[in-house]
Coordinates of N, CA and C in Angstrom, one line a residue:
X1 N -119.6 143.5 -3.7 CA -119.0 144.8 -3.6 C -117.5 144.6 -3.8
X2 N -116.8 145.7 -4.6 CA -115.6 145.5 -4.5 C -114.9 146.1 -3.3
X3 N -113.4 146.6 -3.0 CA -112.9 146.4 -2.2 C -113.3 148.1 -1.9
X4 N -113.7 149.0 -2.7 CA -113.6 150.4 -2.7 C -115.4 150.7 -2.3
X5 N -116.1 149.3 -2.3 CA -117.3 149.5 -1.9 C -118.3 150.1 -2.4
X6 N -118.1 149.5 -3.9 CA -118.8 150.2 -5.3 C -119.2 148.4 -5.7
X7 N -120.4 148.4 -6.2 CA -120.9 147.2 -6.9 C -119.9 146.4 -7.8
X8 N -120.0 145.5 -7.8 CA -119.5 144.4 -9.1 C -119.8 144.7 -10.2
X9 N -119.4 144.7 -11.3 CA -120.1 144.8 -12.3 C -121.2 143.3 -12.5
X10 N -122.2 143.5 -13.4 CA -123.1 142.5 -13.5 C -124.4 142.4 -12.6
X11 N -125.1 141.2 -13.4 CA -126.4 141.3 -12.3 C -126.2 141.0 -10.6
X12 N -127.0 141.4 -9.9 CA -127.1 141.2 -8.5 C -128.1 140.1 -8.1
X13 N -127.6 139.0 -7.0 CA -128.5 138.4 -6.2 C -129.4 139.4 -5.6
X14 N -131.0 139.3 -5.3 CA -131.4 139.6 -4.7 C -132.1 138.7 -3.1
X15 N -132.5 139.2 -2.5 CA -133.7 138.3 -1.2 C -134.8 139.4 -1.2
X16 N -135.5 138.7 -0.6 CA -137.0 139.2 -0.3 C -136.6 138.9 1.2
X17 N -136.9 140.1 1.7 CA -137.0 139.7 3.0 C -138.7 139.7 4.0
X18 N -138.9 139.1 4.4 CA -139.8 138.4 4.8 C -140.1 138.5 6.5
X19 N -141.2 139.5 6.8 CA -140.7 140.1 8.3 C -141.3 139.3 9.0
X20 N -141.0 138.8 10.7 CA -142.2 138.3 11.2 C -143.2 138.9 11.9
X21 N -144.0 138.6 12.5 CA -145.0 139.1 13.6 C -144.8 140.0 14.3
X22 N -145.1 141.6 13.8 CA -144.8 142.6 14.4 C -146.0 143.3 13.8
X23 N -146.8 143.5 14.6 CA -148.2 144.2 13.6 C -147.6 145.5 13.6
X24 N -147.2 146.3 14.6 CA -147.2 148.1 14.3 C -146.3 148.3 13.7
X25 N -144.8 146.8 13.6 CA -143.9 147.8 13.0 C -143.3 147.1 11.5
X26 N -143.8 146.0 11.0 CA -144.1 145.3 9.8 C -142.2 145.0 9.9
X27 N -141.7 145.3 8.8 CA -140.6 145.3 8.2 C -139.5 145.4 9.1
X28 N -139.6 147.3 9.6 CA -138.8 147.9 10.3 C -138.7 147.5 11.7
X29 N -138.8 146.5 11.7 CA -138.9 145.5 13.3 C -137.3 145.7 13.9
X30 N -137.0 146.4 14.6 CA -135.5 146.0 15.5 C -134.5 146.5 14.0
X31 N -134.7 147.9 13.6 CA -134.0 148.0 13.1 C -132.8 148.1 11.5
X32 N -133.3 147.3 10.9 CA -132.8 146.3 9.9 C -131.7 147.0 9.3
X33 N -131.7 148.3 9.3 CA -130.5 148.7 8.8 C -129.3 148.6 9.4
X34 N -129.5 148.1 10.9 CA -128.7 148.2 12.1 C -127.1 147.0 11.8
X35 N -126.3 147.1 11.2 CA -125.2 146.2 11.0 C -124.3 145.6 11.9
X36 N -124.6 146.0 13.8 CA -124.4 145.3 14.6 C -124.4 144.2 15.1
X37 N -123.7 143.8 16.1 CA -124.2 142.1 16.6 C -124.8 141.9 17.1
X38 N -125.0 143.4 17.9 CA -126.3 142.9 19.0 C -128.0 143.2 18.2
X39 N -127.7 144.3 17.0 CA -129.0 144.2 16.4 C -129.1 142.1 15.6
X40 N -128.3 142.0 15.3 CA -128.4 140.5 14.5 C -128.9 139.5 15.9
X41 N -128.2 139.6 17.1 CA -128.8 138.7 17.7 C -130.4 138.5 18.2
X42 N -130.5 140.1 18.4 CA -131.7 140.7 18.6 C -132.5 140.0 17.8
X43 N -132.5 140.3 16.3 CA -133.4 140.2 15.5 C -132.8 138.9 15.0
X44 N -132.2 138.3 15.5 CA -132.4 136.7 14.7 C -131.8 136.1 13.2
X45 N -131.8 137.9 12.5 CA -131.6 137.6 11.2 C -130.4 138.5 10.8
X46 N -130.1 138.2 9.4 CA -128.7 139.4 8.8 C -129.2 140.6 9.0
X47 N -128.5 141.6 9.0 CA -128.7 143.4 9.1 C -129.2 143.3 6.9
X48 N -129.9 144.1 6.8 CA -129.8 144.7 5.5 C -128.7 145.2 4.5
X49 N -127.8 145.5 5.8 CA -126.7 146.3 5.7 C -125.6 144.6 5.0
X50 N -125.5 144.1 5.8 CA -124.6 143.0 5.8 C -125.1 141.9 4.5
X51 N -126.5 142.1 4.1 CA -126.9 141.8 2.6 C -125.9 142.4 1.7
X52 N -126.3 143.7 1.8 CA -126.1 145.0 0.5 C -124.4 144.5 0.7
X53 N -123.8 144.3 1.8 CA -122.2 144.6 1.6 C -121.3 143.5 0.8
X54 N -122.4 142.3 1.0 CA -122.1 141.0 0.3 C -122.8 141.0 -1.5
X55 N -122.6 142.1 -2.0 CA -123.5 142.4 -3.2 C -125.0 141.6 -3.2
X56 N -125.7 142.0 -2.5 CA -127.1 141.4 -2.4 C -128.1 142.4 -2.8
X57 N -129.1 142.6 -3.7 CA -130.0 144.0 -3.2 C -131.2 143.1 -2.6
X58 N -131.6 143.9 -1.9 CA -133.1 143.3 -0.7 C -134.1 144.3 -0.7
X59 N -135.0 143.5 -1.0 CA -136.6 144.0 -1.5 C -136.9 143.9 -0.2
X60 N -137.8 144.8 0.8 CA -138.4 144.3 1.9 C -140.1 145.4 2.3
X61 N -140.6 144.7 2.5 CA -142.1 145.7 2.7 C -143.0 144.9 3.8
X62 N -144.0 145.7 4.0 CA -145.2 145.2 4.9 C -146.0 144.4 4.3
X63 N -146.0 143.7 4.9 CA -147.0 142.5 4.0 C -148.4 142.8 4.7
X64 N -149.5 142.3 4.3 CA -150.9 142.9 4.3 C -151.3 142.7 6.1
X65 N -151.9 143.8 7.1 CA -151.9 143.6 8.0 C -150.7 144.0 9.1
X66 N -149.9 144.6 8.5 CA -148.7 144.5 9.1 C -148.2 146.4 9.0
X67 N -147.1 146.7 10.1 CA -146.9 148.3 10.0 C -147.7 149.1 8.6
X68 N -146.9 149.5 8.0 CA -148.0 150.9 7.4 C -149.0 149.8 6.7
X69 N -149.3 148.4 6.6 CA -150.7 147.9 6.0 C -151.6 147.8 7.2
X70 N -151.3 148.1 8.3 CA -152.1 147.3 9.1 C -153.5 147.3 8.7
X71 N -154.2 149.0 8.5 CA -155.3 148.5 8.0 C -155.8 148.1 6.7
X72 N -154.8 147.6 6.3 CA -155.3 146.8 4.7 C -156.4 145.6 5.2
X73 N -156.0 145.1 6.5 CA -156.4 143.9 6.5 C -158.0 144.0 7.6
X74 N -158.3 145.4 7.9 CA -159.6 145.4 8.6 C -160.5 145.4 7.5
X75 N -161.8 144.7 8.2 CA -162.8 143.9 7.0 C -162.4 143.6 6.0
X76 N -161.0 142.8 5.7 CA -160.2 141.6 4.8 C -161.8 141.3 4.2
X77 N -162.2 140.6 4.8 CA -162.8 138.9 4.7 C -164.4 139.0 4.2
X78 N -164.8 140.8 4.7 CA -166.0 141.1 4.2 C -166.0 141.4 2.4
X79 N -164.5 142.3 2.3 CA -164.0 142.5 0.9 C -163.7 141.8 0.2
X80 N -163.5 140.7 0.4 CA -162.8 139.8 -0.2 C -162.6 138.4 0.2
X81 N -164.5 137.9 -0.1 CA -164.5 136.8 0.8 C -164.1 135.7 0.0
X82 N -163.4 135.6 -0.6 CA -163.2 134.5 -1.7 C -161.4 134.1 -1.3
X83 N -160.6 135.3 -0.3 CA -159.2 135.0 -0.1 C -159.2 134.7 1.2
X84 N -158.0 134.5 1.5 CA -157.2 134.7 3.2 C -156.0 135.9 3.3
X85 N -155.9 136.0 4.2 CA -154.7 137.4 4.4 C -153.6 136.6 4.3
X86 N -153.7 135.1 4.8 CA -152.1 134.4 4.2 C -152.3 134.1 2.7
X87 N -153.3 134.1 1.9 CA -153.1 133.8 0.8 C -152.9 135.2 -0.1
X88 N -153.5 136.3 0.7 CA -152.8 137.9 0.1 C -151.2 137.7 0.6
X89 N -151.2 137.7 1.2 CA -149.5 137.7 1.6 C -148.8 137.0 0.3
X90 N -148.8 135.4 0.3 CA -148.1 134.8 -0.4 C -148.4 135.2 -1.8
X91 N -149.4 136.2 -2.4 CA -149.6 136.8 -4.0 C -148.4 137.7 -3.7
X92 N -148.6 138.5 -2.4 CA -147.7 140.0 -2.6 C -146.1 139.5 -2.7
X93 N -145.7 138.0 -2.1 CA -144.5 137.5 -2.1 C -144.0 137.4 -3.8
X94 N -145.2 136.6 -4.5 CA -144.8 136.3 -5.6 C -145.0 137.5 -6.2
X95 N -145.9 138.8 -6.2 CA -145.5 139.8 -7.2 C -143.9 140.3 -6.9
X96 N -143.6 140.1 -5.3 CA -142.2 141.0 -5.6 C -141.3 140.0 -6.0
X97 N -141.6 138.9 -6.2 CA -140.3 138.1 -7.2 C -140.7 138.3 -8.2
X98 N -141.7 138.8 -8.9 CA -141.8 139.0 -10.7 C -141.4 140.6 -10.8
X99 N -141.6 141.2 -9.9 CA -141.2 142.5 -9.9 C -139.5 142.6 -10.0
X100 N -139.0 141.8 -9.1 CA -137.4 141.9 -9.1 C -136.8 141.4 -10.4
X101 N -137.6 140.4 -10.6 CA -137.0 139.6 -11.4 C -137.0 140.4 -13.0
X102 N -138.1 141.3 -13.0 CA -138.0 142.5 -14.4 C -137.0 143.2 -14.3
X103 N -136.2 143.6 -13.5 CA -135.2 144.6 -13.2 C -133.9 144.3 -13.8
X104 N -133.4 144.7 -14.8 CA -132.1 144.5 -15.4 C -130.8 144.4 -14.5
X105 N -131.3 145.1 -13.7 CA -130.2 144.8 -12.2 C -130.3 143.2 -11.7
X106 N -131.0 142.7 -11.7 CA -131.5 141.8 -11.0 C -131.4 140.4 -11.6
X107 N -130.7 139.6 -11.1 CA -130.5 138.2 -11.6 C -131.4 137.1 -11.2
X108 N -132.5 137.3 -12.3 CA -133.6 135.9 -11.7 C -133.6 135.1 -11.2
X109 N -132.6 134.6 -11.4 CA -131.8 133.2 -11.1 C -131.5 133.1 -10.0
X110 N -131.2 134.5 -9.4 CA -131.2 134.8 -8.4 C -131.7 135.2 -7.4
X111 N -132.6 134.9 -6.9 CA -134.2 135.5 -6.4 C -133.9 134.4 -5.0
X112 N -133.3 135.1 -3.6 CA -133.9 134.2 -2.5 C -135.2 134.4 -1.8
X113 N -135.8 134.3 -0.8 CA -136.7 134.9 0.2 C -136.3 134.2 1.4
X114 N -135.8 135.4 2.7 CA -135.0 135.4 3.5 C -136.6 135.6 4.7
X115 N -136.9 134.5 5.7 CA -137.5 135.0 6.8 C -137.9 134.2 7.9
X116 N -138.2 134.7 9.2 CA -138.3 133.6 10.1 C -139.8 133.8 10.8
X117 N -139.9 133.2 11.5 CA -141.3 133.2 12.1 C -142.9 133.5 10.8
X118 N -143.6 134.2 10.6 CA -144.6 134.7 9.8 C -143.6 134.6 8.7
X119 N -142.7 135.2 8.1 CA -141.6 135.4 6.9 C -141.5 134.1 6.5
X120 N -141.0 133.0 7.5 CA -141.0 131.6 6.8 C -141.8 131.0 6.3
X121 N -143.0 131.3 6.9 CA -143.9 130.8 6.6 C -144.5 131.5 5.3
X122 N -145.1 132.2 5.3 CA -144.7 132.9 3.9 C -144.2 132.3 2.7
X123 N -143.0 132.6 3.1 CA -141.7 131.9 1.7 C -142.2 130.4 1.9
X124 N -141.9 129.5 2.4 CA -142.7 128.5 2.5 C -144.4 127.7 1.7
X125 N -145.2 128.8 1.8 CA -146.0 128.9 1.0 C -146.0 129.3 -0.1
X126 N -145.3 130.6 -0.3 CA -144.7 130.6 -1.9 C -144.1 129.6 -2.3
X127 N -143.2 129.3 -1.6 CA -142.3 128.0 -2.7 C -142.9 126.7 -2.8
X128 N -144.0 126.6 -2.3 CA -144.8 125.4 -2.6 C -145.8 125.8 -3.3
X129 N -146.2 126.7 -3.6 CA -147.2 127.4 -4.3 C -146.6 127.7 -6.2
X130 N -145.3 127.3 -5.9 CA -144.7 127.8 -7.5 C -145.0 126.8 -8.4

């Protein structure tokens, strides 16, 4: 962002952000828009906010099982007994990096995935999965 708080011109780094273990509230765990110190200590991780101000754009959703998926993942295993819900997860990781990465906004090259607890793990498995 420049100094008037208007984008750079050019592509943008993106992150995927990557929530942890919060079944009811997936993503929106402690806030994430919250650009405080005490939401960051809280939550362990950067504010959304504090992405976007650093020209970052952030992809962030419920991964399967999780706030509004929760019940994606009831009788998983009867529907679909050929996967795991960590191996749905880490597909849904990699469609949102091929999804960002189509975006003319979006600098492929610049693709992180940002997360702790369940989120690391995740990114983790995607990036050994690539």
């Amino acid at each position: 962002m420049d100094a008037a708080g208007k984008p750079k011109p050019g592509k943008w780094p993106a992150v995927v952000w990557l929530h942890p273990y919060a079944y009811s509230t997936g993503w929106s765990a402690r806030s994430p828009w919250n650009a405080s110190t005490a939401g960051y200590l809280a939550d362990q991780a950067p504010s959304f906010a504090a992405l976007v101000s650093r020209g970052f754009a952030v992809l962030a959703f419920d991964q399967i099982g999780f706030g509004t998926r929760l019940h994606e993942s009831r009788r998983f295993y009867e529907r679909y007994p050929g996967w795991s819900l960590m191996g749905r997860m880490v597909a849904d990781v990699h469609d949102a990096v091929d999804a960002l990465a189509r975006l003319e906004e979006i600098d492929a090259s610049r693709i992180s995935l940002l997360g702790y607890s369940l989120g690391a793990k995740v990114g983790l498995f995607r990036r050994g999965g690539r």
